[in-house]
Amino acid sequence: MTTVIDSKAADHPAEAGDATWWRQATVYQIYPRSFADANGDGIGDLSGITSRVPYLKRLGVDAVWLSPFYPSALADGGYDVDDYRDVDPKIGTLDDFDEMVAALHAAGIKLIVDIVPNHSSNRHVWFQQALAAGKGSPERDRYIFRDGLGENGELPPADWTAMFGGPAWTQVDDGQWYLHLFAEEQPDFNWQNRDVRDDFLTTLRFWSDRGVDGFRVDVAHGCAKDLPDVLPSQAALDATPTTDGQHPLWDRNEVHDIYREWREVLNEYDPPRIAVAEAWVASAERRARYASPDELGQAFNFDLLEADFDAGQFLEIVSTNLAEAKIAGSSTTWVFSNHDVVRHATRYGLPPLNGRDVKQGADWLLSGGTTPELDIVTGLRRARAASLFMLGLPGSAYLYQGEELGLGEVADIPADQHQDPAFFHNPGVDPGRDGCRVPLPWTRSGDSFGFGSAEAHLPQPSWFARLSVEAQDDDPASTLNLYRRALALRDELQTAESLEWLESESADVLHFRRPNGWEVVTNFGTEPIALPEGEVLISSGDLGDGMLPGETTVWLKN
Ligand code: GLC
Ligand code: CA
């Protein structure tokens, strides 16, 4: 099974200032309220990030992706933005932002910021103006308002369910209803309105002028909508395919007009600003459209994040996505964890999904972390093997804060301390996403394990002590040092964006070679296999004598 996947991409690793730096970058996602708290109020802040730049530099990441830091009432963890061109006073100021950018750049680290175009918050000045200006006004046209059904418009315009549960239409004082595909505090913009389009171009320039290197585009597949006068029912929406660009809400073909306009702005800069789409779409082919060079340039690929720790699934995913990225002229992205999903060190310690289309770990979280039984040791062992596999692949690797510590999901957050709307809107069904957003442990002890001088805004479990940066710093076998060594080696070894699959001794083993002789072998099974030939560079676990144990990855040089 030798397949060579070739690419037109540059043969050399990205240099600073190079317009292709992103193609195979390692990007570290920071959820700012849970990273480091400099002023001791229990909430992570921008100065906290600045103070940890030496940590990021030593870890060896190429870029940081910063989740929303904009003024927000936190109805959805900051994805409800009050003002796209400011910093939330609870976590800093624009001056703090500039200092953070300067510190990151001085350390050779780029910065990508989250931008949320599908919806603002209900506190955004435009939404407030829309409410005040009333029915039929140009102010209201920036959002999606409709009259209700029923004799007096007392029923919602459609029976749609929002992503976090509950109705997707909410009534305002004068009787009209507005659409929110997410929380009620997140009214959807009307992207057919020119003001909306222009304002986002202004925002792109605002941050690009401040030195930001790129953007992560939230819910990129949702902006274009086609809403007829008589709206379809939820059942009809569910039955409409999302494969041909004609669904009324998701992944419509016209959405690409928006991003072609964005690209023109991004290309005003030198080097051009990059963008990566969060696009939950039906296929790798649909995803590739967002990633084309005349649009955003790159798109997240969540296939590995949705897969089991399984050689067959990984092989299929990697092959498909490398081929699609090549067609798009982009590079692939790989992700195991982010602020929306159960951390992969935990997922891999739970029974496999075997193709079931459910949120991995949801049942376990709802049970408070008791059922099914979690195998922590196996979870971490597999997570380390999977991460080392991913870091050897061509393309960009997106890491989520704390995965370099092998951090697991926190399952025992008391109900009254949850923050995520998903937890409250869908009680007993959706466990919410707070368990992966618990502030990082920096030290073994202290009020918040070194996160700050006050108690953290989400409760940290006692087992964070053993996974803290301090506990792992000097231990050569720690997950932190595995990531540090792997990222340093990845930098040295980086080569053309292609791989060749090599014959392996069992279907549970994946073995690939990059063009310069850098080889990656992962044993997904539990039985040891003979270690293939080559100089051992790094392994995710101890190697037996001449053997590659189960659930272990090794990098070789030949
Ligand atoms: C994206 C974000 C998620 C947020 C949602 C609505 O999926 O990753 O955290 O809740 O968009 O903005
Ligand atoms: Ca703070």
Coordinates of C-alpha atoms and ligand atoms in Angstrom, one line a residue:
M1 CA 0.0 0.0 0.0
T2 CA 2.5 2.6 -1.1
T3 CA 0.8 5.9 -1.9
V4 CA 2.7 9.0 -2.5
I5 CA 0.8 12.2 -1.8
D6 CA 2.7 15.0 -3.3
S7 CA 2.1 18.7 -3.0
K8 CA 3.2 21.9 -4.8
A9 CA 4.1 23.4 -1.5
A10 CA 7.6 24.8 -0.7
D11 CA 10.2 22.2 0.1
H12 CA 11.5 24.2 3.0
P13 CA 10.2 24.9 6.4
A14 CA 8.6 28.3 6.9
E15 CA 10.9 31.2 7.7
A16 CA 9.8 34.2 9.8
G17 CA 8.3 36.8 7.6
D18 CA 7.6 34.2 4.9
A19 CA 4.1 34.2 3.4
T20 CA 3.9 30.4 3.7
W21 CA 4.8 30.3 7.5
W22 CA 1.4 28.8 8.3
R23 CA 1.4 25.8 6.0
Q24 CA 3.0 23.5 8.5
A25 CA 2.9 25.6 11.7
T26 CA 2.2 24.3 15.2
V27 CA -0.5 26.5 16.6
Y28 CA -1.3 26.6 20.3
Q29 CA -4.9 27.6 21.3
I30 CA -5.2 29.8 24.3
Y31 CA -8.6 30.1 26.0
P32 CA -7.7 33.4 27.6
R33 CA -9.9 33.3 30.7
S34 CA -8.3 30.0 31.7
F35 CA -4.6 30.3 30.9
A36 CA -2.9 32.6 33.4
D37 CA -4.3 35.2 35.8
A38 CA -1.9 38.1 36.3
N39 CA -3.9 40.4 38.5
G40 CA -5.4 37.8 40.9
D41 CA -9.1 38.1 40.3
G42 CA -9.6 34.5 39.3
I43 CA -9.9 35.1 35.6
G44 CA -7.1 34.6 33.1
D45 CA -6.0 37.8 31.3
L46 CA -3.8 39.2 28.6
S47 CA -1.0 40.2 31.0
G48 CA -1.1 36.6 32.2
I49 CA -0.4 35.4 28.6
T50 CA 2.4 37.9 28.3
S51 CA 4.0 36.6 31.5
R52 CA 3.9 33.1 30.1
V53 CA 5.5 33.8 26.7
P54 CA 8.8 32.2 27.9
Y55 CA 6.8 29.0 28.6
L56 CA 5.4 29.1 25.0
K57 CA 8.8 29.7 23.5
R58 CA 10.3 26.8 25.4
L59 CA 7.4 24.6 24.3
G60 CA 8.3 25.5 20.8
V61 CA 5.0 26.6 19.2
D62 CA 5.0 28.7 16.0
A63 CA 1.8 30.6 16.7
V64 CA -0.9 31.2 19.3
W65 CA -4.6 31.2 18.4
L66 CA -6.4 33.3 21.0
S67 CA -10.1 32.5 21.6
P68 CA -12.3 35.6 22.0
F69 CA -10.9 38.3 24.3
Y70 CA -13.5 41.0 23.3
P71 CA -15.9 42.7 25.7
S72 CA -18.6 40.1 26.5
A73 CA -21.1 39.2 29.1
L74 CA -19.8 35.6 28.6
A75 CA -23.2 34.1 27.7
D76 CA -21.1 31.8 25.5
G77 CA -17.6 32.0 26.9
G78 CA -16.8 35.2 24.9
Y79 CA -18.3 33.9 21.6
D80 CA -20.9 36.5 22.3
V81 CA -19.1 39.7 21.3
D82 CA -20.2 43.2 22.4
D83 CA -17.5 45.0 20.5
Y84 CA -15.2 43.5 17.8
R85 CA -12.6 46.2 18.2
D86 CA -11.8 46.3 21.9
V87 CA -10.6 44.1 24.7
D88 CA -12.8 43.0 27.6
P89 CA -12.0 45.3 30.5
K90 CA -12.2 42.2 32.8
I91 CA -9.1 40.7 31.1
G92 CA -7.1 43.7 29.9
T93 CA -6.9 46.8 27.6
L94 CA -5.8 47.5 24.1
D95 CA -2.4 48.5 25.6
D96 CA -2.1 45.0 27.2
F97 CA -3.0 43.5 23.9
D98 CA -0.2 45.5 22.2
E99 CA 2.3 44.4 24.8
M100 CA 1.2 40.8 24.4
V101 CA 1.7 41.0 20.6
A102 CA 5.1 42.6 21.1
A103 CA 6.2 39.9 23.6
L104 CA 5.0 37.0 21.3
H105 CA 6.6 38.5 18.3
A106 CA 9.9 39.1 20.1
A107 CA 9.8 35.4 20.9
G108 CA 9.2 34.5 17.3
I109 CA 5.6 33.5 17.9
K110 CA 2.8 34.6 15.6
L111 CA -0.7 35.5 16.8
I112 CA -4.0 34.4 15.3
V113 CA -7.2 35.9 16.8
D114 CA -10.7 34.5 16.9
I115 CA -13.3 36.4 14.9
V116 CA -17.0 35.7 15.3
P117 CA -19.0 36.7 12.2
N118 CA -22.1 34.6 12.4
H119 CA -23.5 36.5 15.4
S120 CA -22.8 39.3 17.8
S121 CA -23.9 39.5 21.4
N122 CA -27.3 41.1 22.2
R123 CA -25.3 43.9 23.9
H124 CA -23.6 44.9 20.7
V125 CA -24.5 48.5 19.9
W126 CA -26.1 47.5 16.6
F127 CA -28.4 45.0 18.3
Q128 CA -29.4 47.6 20.8
Q129 CA -30.1 50.1 17.9
A130 CA -32.1 47.4 16.1
L131 CA -34.3 46.9 19.1
A132 CA -34.8 50.7 19.5
A133 CA -35.4 51.5 15.9
G134 CA -38.2 49.0 15.5
K135 CA -39.8 46.9 12.8
G136 CA -38.8 47.5 9.1
S137 CA -35.9 49.8 10.1
P138 CA -32.4 49.7 8.4
E139 CA -31.0 49.0 11.9
R140 CA -33.1 45.8 12.2
D141 CA -32.0 44.7 8.7
R142 CA -28.5 44.1 10.1
Y143 CA -29.9 41.1 12.0
I144 CA -32.6 38.6 11.1
F145 CA -36.0 39.7 12.4
R146 CA -39.4 38.3 11.4
D147 CA -43.0 38.6 12.4
G148 CA -44.4 35.7 14.3
L149 CA -47.0 33.2 13.3
G150 CA -50.5 32.8 14.8
E151 CA -53.2 35.3 14.9
N152 CA -51.2 37.9 16.8
G153 CA -47.7 36.8 15.9
E154 CA -47.5 35.1 19.2
L155 CA -45.8 32.0 17.8
P156 CA -42.2 31.9 16.6
P157 CA -41.7 32.2 12.8
A158 CA -40.5 28.6 12.8
D159 CA -40.1 25.7 15.3
W160 CA -36.3 25.7 15.0
T161 CA -34.0 24.5 17.8
A162 CA -30.9 26.4 18.6
M163 CA -27.5 24.7 18.7
F164 CA -27.4 24.8 22.5
G165 CA -31.0 23.5 22.8
G166 CA -34.1 25.7 23.3
P167 CA -35.8 27.7 20.5
A168 CA -33.8 29.5 17.9
W169 CA -36.2 32.4 17.7
T170 CA -36.8 34.9 20.5
Q171 CA -39.5 37.5 20.7
V172 CA -38.7 41.2 21.4
D173 CA -40.9 43.8 23.1
D174 CA -42.7 45.0 20.0
G175 CA -43.7 41.4 19.1
Q176 CA -41.1 40.7 16.3
W177 CA -38.8 37.7 16.6
Y178 CA -35.0 37.4 15.9
L179 CA -33.0 34.4 14.9
H180 CA -30.2 33.0 17.0
L181 CA -28.7 29.7 15.9
F182 CA -26.7 29.6 19.2
A183 CA -27.7 31.2 22.6
E184 CA -30.5 33.7 22.8
E185 CA -27.8 36.3 23.6
Q186 CA -26.2 35.7 20.2
P187 CA -28.4 37.2 17.5
D188 CA -27.4 36.1 14.0
F189 CA -26.2 38.8 11.6
N190 CA -27.8 39.3 8.2
W191 CA -24.9 38.9 5.9
Q192 CA -26.9 40.3 2.9
N193 CA -26.6 43.6 4.6
R194 CA -23.7 45.8 3.3
D195 CA -23.1 47.4 6.7
V196 CA -22.4 44.0 8.2
R197 CA -20.0 43.2 5.4
D198 CA -18.1 46.5 5.6
D199 CA -17.9 46.4 9.4
F200 CA -16.1 43.1 9.4
L201 CA -13.6 44.3 6.8
T202 CA -12.9 47.2 9.2
T203 CA -12.4 44.8 12.0
L204 CA -10.0 42.7 9.9
R205 CA -8.0 45.8 9.2
F206 CA -8.1 47.0 12.8
W207 CA -6.4 43.9 14.2
S208 CA -4.1 43.4 11.2
D209 CA -2.9 47.0 11.7
R210 CA -2.2 46.1 15.3
G211 CA 0.2 43.3 14.2
V212 CA -2.1 40.3 14.3
D213 CA -0.9 37.6 11.9
G214 CA -4.2 35.9 11.2
F215 CA -7.8 35.0 12.1
R216 CA -9.7 31.9 13.2
V217 CA -13.1 32.3 11.7
D218 CA -15.9 31.0 14.0
V219 CA -18.8 29.2 12.5
A220 CA -17.6 30.1 9.0
H221 CA -20.2 27.9 7.4
G222 CA -23.1 29.7 8.9
C223 CA -23.0 33.3 7.7
A224 CA -24.9 33.0 4.4
K225 CA -28.5 32.2 4.8
D226 CA -31.4 31.9 2.5
L227 CA -34.7 32.4 4.3
P228 CA -37.8 32.3 2.2
D229 CA -41.0 34.1 3.4
V230 CA -42.5 30.8 4.5
L231 CA -39.8 29.2 6.6
P232 CA -39.3 25.4 6.5
S233 CA -39.9 23.4 9.7
Q234 CA -37.1 22.0 11.8
A235 CA -38.0 18.5 10.4
A236 CA -37.7 19.9 6.8
L237 CA -34.3 21.5 7.7
D238 CA -33.0 18.2 9.2
A239 CA -34.1 16.4 6.0
T240 CA -32.3 18.9 3.7
P241 CA -28.9 17.7 2.5
T242 CA -25.9 19.9 3.4
T243 CA -23.9 18.4 0.6
D244 CA -24.8 20.7 -2.3
G245 CA -24.6 24.2 -0.9
Q246 CA -28.4 24.7 -0.9
H247 CA -29.3 24.2 2.7
P248 CA -31.1 27.3 4.0
L249 CA -28.7 27.8 6.9
W250 CA -25.4 25.8 6.6
D251 CA -22.6 25.8 4.1
R252 CA -24.4 27.7 1.4
N253 CA -22.4 28.3 -1.8
E254 CA -22.8 32.1 -1.4
V255 CA -20.8 32.1 1.8
H256 CA -17.7 32.0 -0.3
D257 CA -18.4 35.5 -1.7
I258 CA -17.9 36.8 1.8
Y259 CA -14.5 35.2 2.2
R260 CA -13.3 36.2 -1.3
E261 CA -13.9 39.8 -0.1
W262 CA -12.0 39.0 3.1
R263 CA -9.1 37.6 1.2
E264 CA -8.6 40.9 -0.7
V265 CA -8.3 42.7 2.7
L266 CA -6.0 40.1 4.1
N267 CA -3.8 40.4 1.1
E268 CA -3.3 44.1 1.6
Y269 CA -0.7 43.1 4.3
D270 CA 2.8 41.8 3.9
P271 CA 3.0 39.0 4.6
P272 CA -0.7 38.4 3.9
R273 CA -2.7 37.7 7.0
I274 CA -3.8 34.1 7.3
A275 CA -7.2 32.7 8.1
V276 CA -8.5 29.4 9.2
A277 CA -12.2 28.4 9.0
E278 CA -14.1 26.6 11.6
A279 CA -16.5 24.9 9.1
W280 CA -18.5 21.9 10.2
V281 CA -19.4 20.6 6.7
A282 CA -20.5 17.4 5.1
S283 CA -17.2 16.4 3.4
A284 CA -13.5 17.1 3.0
E285 CA -14.5 18.4 -0.5
R286 CA -16.9 21.0 0.9
R287 CA -14.3 22.0 3.6
A288 CA -11.6 22.5 1.0
R289 CA -13.6 25.4 -0.6
Y290 CA -13.1 27.5 2.5
A291 CA -9.4 26.8 2.4
S292 CA -8.8 27.9 -1.2
P293 CA -6.1 30.5 -1.6
D294 CA -8.6 33.1 -2.8
E295 CA -10.6 32.7 0.3
L296 CA -9.6 31.9 3.9
G297 CA -6.6 29.8 2.9
Q298 CA -7.0 27.1 5.5
A299 CA -9.9 25.2 7.2
F300 CA -10.0 23.0 10.4
N301 CA -10.4 19.4 9.8
F302 CA -12.1 17.7 12.8
D303 CA -12.0 14.2 11.4
L304 CA -9.2 13.0 13.8
L305 CA -11.0 14.6 16.7
E306 CA -14.1 12.6 15.9
A307 CA -12.3 9.3 15.3
D308 CA -11.4 6.5 17.6
F309 CA -7.8 5.6 18.3
D310 CA -7.8 3.2 15.4
A311 CA -5.3 2.6 12.6
G312 CA -7.9 2.1 9.9
Q313 CA -9.8 5.3 10.7
F314 CA -6.6 7.3 11.0
L315 CA -5.3 6.0 7.6
E316 CA -8.5 6.9 5.8
I317 CA -8.7 10.3 7.4
V318 CA -5.1 11.3 6.7
S319 CA -5.2 10.1 3.1
T320 CA -8.5 11.8 2.2
N321 CA -7.5 15.1 3.8
L322 CA -4.1 15.3 2.3
A323 CA -5.6 14.7 -1.1
E324 CA -8.3 17.3 -0.6
A325 CA -5.9 19.9 0.7
K326 CA -3.8 19.4 -2.3
I327 CA -6.7 20.0 -4.6
A328 CA -7.6 23.2 -2.7
G329 CA -4.0 24.4 -2.8
S330 CA -4.0 24.6 1.0
S331 CA -2.3 22.6 3.6
T332 CA -4.1 20.2 6.0
T333 CA -4.9 20.9 9.6
W334 CA -5.0 18.4 12.4
V335 CA -6.8 18.8 15.7
F336 CA -7.4 16.4 18.7
S337 CA -8.6 18.8 21.3
N338 CA -10.1 22.3 21.6
H339 CA -12.4 24.3 23.9
D340 CA -15.5 22.6 22.6
V341 CA -14.8 18.9 23.1
V342 CA -13.7 16.4 25.7
R343 CA -10.0 16.4 26.0
H344 CA -8.4 13.5 24.0
A345 CA -6.5 12.1 27.0
T346 CA -9.9 11.4 28.4
R347 CA -11.7 10.4 25.2
Y348 CA -9.1 7.7 24.5
G349 CA -9.7 6.2 28.0
L350 CA -13.4 5.6 27.2
P351 CA -14.9 2.9 25.0
P352 CA -14.6 3.5 21.3
L353 CA -17.4 5.1 19.3
N354 CA -17.2 2.5 16.5
G355 CA -18.9 4.9 14.1
R356 CA -21.7 6.1 16.4
D357 CA -22.5 9.7 15.7
V358 CA -22.5 11.0 19.3
K359 CA -20.4 13.4 21.3
Q360 CA -17.5 11.3 22.7
G361 CA -17.5 11.5 26.4
A362 CA -20.9 13.1 26.8
D363 CA -22.4 10.2 28.7
W364 CA -19.4 9.9 30.9
L365 CA -19.5 13.6 31.7
L366 CA -23.3 13.5 32.5
S367 CA -22.6 10.6 35.0
G368 CA -20.1 12.9 36.8
G369 CA -17.2 10.9 35.5
T370 CA -18.3 7.5 36.7
T371 CA -19.8 5.6 33.8
P372 CA -18.5 4.1 31.6
E373 CA -15.4 3.5 33.6
L374 CA -12.5 5.7 32.5
D375 CA -9.1 4.1 32.0
I376 CA -6.8 7.1 32.7
V377 CA -3.5 5.3 32.0
T378 CA -4.7 4.0 28.6
G379 CA -6.2 7.3 27.7
L380 CA -2.9 9.2 28.3
R381 CA -0.8 6.5 26.7
R382 CA -2.9 6.7 23.5
A383 CA -3.1 10.5 23.6
R384 CA 0.7 10.7 23.6
A385 CA 0.9 8.2 20.8
A386 CA -1.8 10.0 18.8
S387 CA -0.2 13.4 19.3
L388 CA 3.2 12.2 18.2
F389 CA 1.6 10.7 15.1
M390 CA -0.1 14.0 14.3
L391 CA 3.0 16.1 14.9
G392 CA 4.8 14.0 12.2
L393 CA 2.1 14.6 9.6
P394 CA 2.4 17.2 6.8
G395 CA 0.3 20.3 7.5
S396 CA -0.5 22.4 10.5
A397 CA -1.0 21.0 14.0
Y398 CA -3.4 22.8 16.3
L399 CA -2.9 22.1 20.0
Y400 CA -5.2 23.1 22.8
Q401 CA -3.8 24.5 26.0
G402 CA -3.1 21.8 28.6
E403 CA -2.8 18.9 26.1
E404 CA 0.9 19.3 26.5
L405 CA 0.4 18.4 30.1
G406 CA -1.7 15.4 29.3
L407 CA -4.5 17.1 31.1
G408 CA -7.8 15.2 31.3
E409 CA -11.4 16.4 31.2
V410 CA -12.8 17.6 34.6
A411 CA -16.1 15.8 35.2
D412 CA -17.1 16.8 38.6
I413 CA -17.8 20.5 38.3
P414 CA -20.7 21.2 40.7
A415 CA -23.9 22.2 38.8
D416 CA -24.0 25.7 40.3
Q417 CA -20.5 26.4 39.1
H418 CA -21.0 25.6 35.4
Q419 CA -20.8 28.5 32.9
D420 CA -21.5 27.0 29.5
P421 CA -24.9 27.8 28.1
A422 CA -25.0 24.3 26.6
F423 CA -25.1 22.9 30.1
F424 CA -28.1 25.0 31.1
H425 CA -30.1 25.0 27.9
N426 CA -30.2 21.2 27.6
P427 CA -30.2 19.9 31.2
G428 CA -29.3 16.2 31.5
V429 CA -28.6 15.9 27.8
D430 CA -25.7 18.2 27.0
P431 CA -23.0 18.2 29.7
G432 CA -21.6 21.5 28.4
R433 CA -17.9 22.3 27.7
D434 CA -16.7 23.6 31.0
G435 CA -14.7 20.4 31.7
C436 CA -12.0 21.3 29.1
R437 CA -12.0 25.0 30.1
V438 CA -10.7 24.6 33.7
P439 CA -7.7 26.9 34.3
L440 CA -4.3 25.4 33.8
P441 CA -2.2 24.1 36.7
W442 CA 1.2 25.8 36.7
T443 CA 2.4 24.7 40.2
R444 CA 1.8 21.7 42.4
S445 CA 0.1 23.7 45.1
G446 CA -1.2 27.1 45.9
D447 CA -4.7 28.6 45.7
S448 CA -5.2 27.8 42.0
F449 CA -2.1 25.7 41.2
G450 CA -0.2 28.8 40.2
F451 CA -2.9 30.0 37.7
G452 CA -3.2 33.2 39.8
S453 CA -3.3 34.3 43.4
A454 CA -7.1 33.9 43.8
E455 CA -9.3 30.8 43.4
A456 CA -9.8 30.0 39.7
H457 CA -13.2 30.9 38.0
L458 CA -13.9 27.2 37.4
P459 CA -12.9 24.7 40.2
Q460 CA -9.7 22.7 39.6
P461 CA -9.6 19.1 40.9
S462 CA -6.8 17.9 43.2
W463 CA -5.3 15.7 40.6
F464 CA -4.2 18.8 38.6
A465 CA -1.2 19.0 41.1
R466 CA 0.4 15.9 39.5
L467 CA -0.1 17.2 36.0
S468 CA 1.1 20.8 36.7
V469 CA 3.9 22.4 34.8
E470 CA 6.0 22.4 37.9
A471 CA 5.5 18.6 38.5
Q472 CA 6.5 17.9 34.9
D473 CA 9.2 20.4 34.2
D474 CA 12.2 18.3 35.1
D475 CA 10.9 14.9 34.5
P476 CA 12.3 13.6 31.2
A477 CA 9.4 11.2 30.8
S478 CA 6.7 13.7 31.3
T479 CA 4.1 14.6 28.7
L480 CA 5.3 18.2 28.7
N481 CA 8.9 17.2 27.9
L482 CA 7.6 14.8 25.2
Y483 CA 5.8 17.8 23.5
R484 CA 8.9 20.0 23.9
R485 CA 11.2 17.5 22.3
A486 CA 8.7 16.6 19.6
L487 CA 8.1 20.3 18.7
A488 CA 11.9 21.0 18.5
L489 CA 12.5 18.0 16.4
R490 CA 9.5 18.8 14.2
D491 CA 11.1 22.1 13.5
E492 CA 14.4 20.6 12.6
L493 CA 12.9 17.8 10.4
Q494 CA 10.1 19.8 8.7
T495 CA 10.1 19.0 5.0
A496 CA 7.9 19.0 1.9
E497 CA 4.2 18.5 2.5
S498 CA 3.9 14.9 1.5
L499 CA 4.1 11.4 2.9
E500 CA 4.5 7.9 1.6
W501 CA 2.8 5.0 3.4
L502 CA 5.1 2.1 4.1
E503 CA 4.2 -1.6 4.4
S504 CA 3.7 -2.5 8.1
E505 CA 3.6 -5.8 9.9
S506 CA -0.1 -5.6 11.0
A507 CA -3.3 -3.7 10.1
D508 CA -3.0 -2.1 13.6
V509 CA 0.2 -0.3 12.6
L510 CA 0.6 2.8 10.5
H511 CA 4.0 3.7 9.1
F512 CA 4.8 6.7 6.9
R513 CA 7.8 8.4 5.6
R514 CA 8.3 12.0 4.8
P515 CA 10.5 12.9 1.8
N516 CA 13.7 13.5 3.9
G517 CA 13.6 10.1 5.5
W518 CA 11.7 11.1 8.6
E519 CA 9.5 8.2 9.5
V520 CA 6.6 7.8 11.9
V521 CA 5.4 4.5 13.1
T522 CA 2.3 4.1 15.4
N523 CA 1.3 0.8 16.9
F524 CA -2.5 1.2 17.6
G525 CA -2.8 -2.3 18.8
T526 CA -1.9 -3.7 22.2
E527 CA 0.8 -6.3 21.3
P528 CA 4.4 -5.2 20.7
I529 CA 5.8 -5.4 17.1
A530 CA 9.3 -5.5 15.9
L531 CA 10.7 -1.9 15.7
P532 CA 11.3 -1.0 12.0
E533 CA 14.9 0.0 11.1
G534 CA 16.2 3.4 11.6
E535 CA 17.7 5.8 14.2
V536 CA 15.2 6.3 17.0
L537 CA 14.6 10.1 17.4
I538 CA 11.8 10.1 20.0
S539 CA 9.0 7.8 21.2
S540 CA 5.8 8.4 23.1
G541 CA 6.5 5.6 25.6
D542 CA 9.4 3.4 26.6
L543 CA 10.5 1.1 23.8
G544 CA 11.2 -2.6 24.6
D545 CA 14.4 -4.1 23.3
G546 CA 14.1 -3.8 19.6
M547 CA 10.3 -3.6 19.9
L548 CA 7.6 -1.0 19.5
P549 CA 5.1 -1.7 22.3
G550 CA 1.3 -1.3 21.8
E551 CA -0.3 2.2 21.8
T552 CA 3.1 3.8 21.1
T553 CA 4.5 6.0 18.4
V554 CA 8.1 6.3 17.4
W555 CA 9.9 8.7 15.0
L556 CA 12.8 7.2 13.1
K557 CA 15.4 8.7 10.7
N558 CA 16.5 6.6 7.7
Ligands
GLC1 C1 -17.9 27.8 17.7 C2 -17.1 28.0 18.9 C3 -17.9 27.6 20.1 C4 -19.1 28.6 20.2 C5 -19.8 28.6 18.9 C6 -20.8 29.8 18.8 O1 -18.3 26.5 17.5 O2 -15.9 27.1 18.8 O3 -17.2 27.7 21.3 O4 -19.9 28.3 21.2 O5 -19.0 28.7 17.8 O6 -20.0 31.0 18.6
CA2 CA -7.3 38.4 35.9

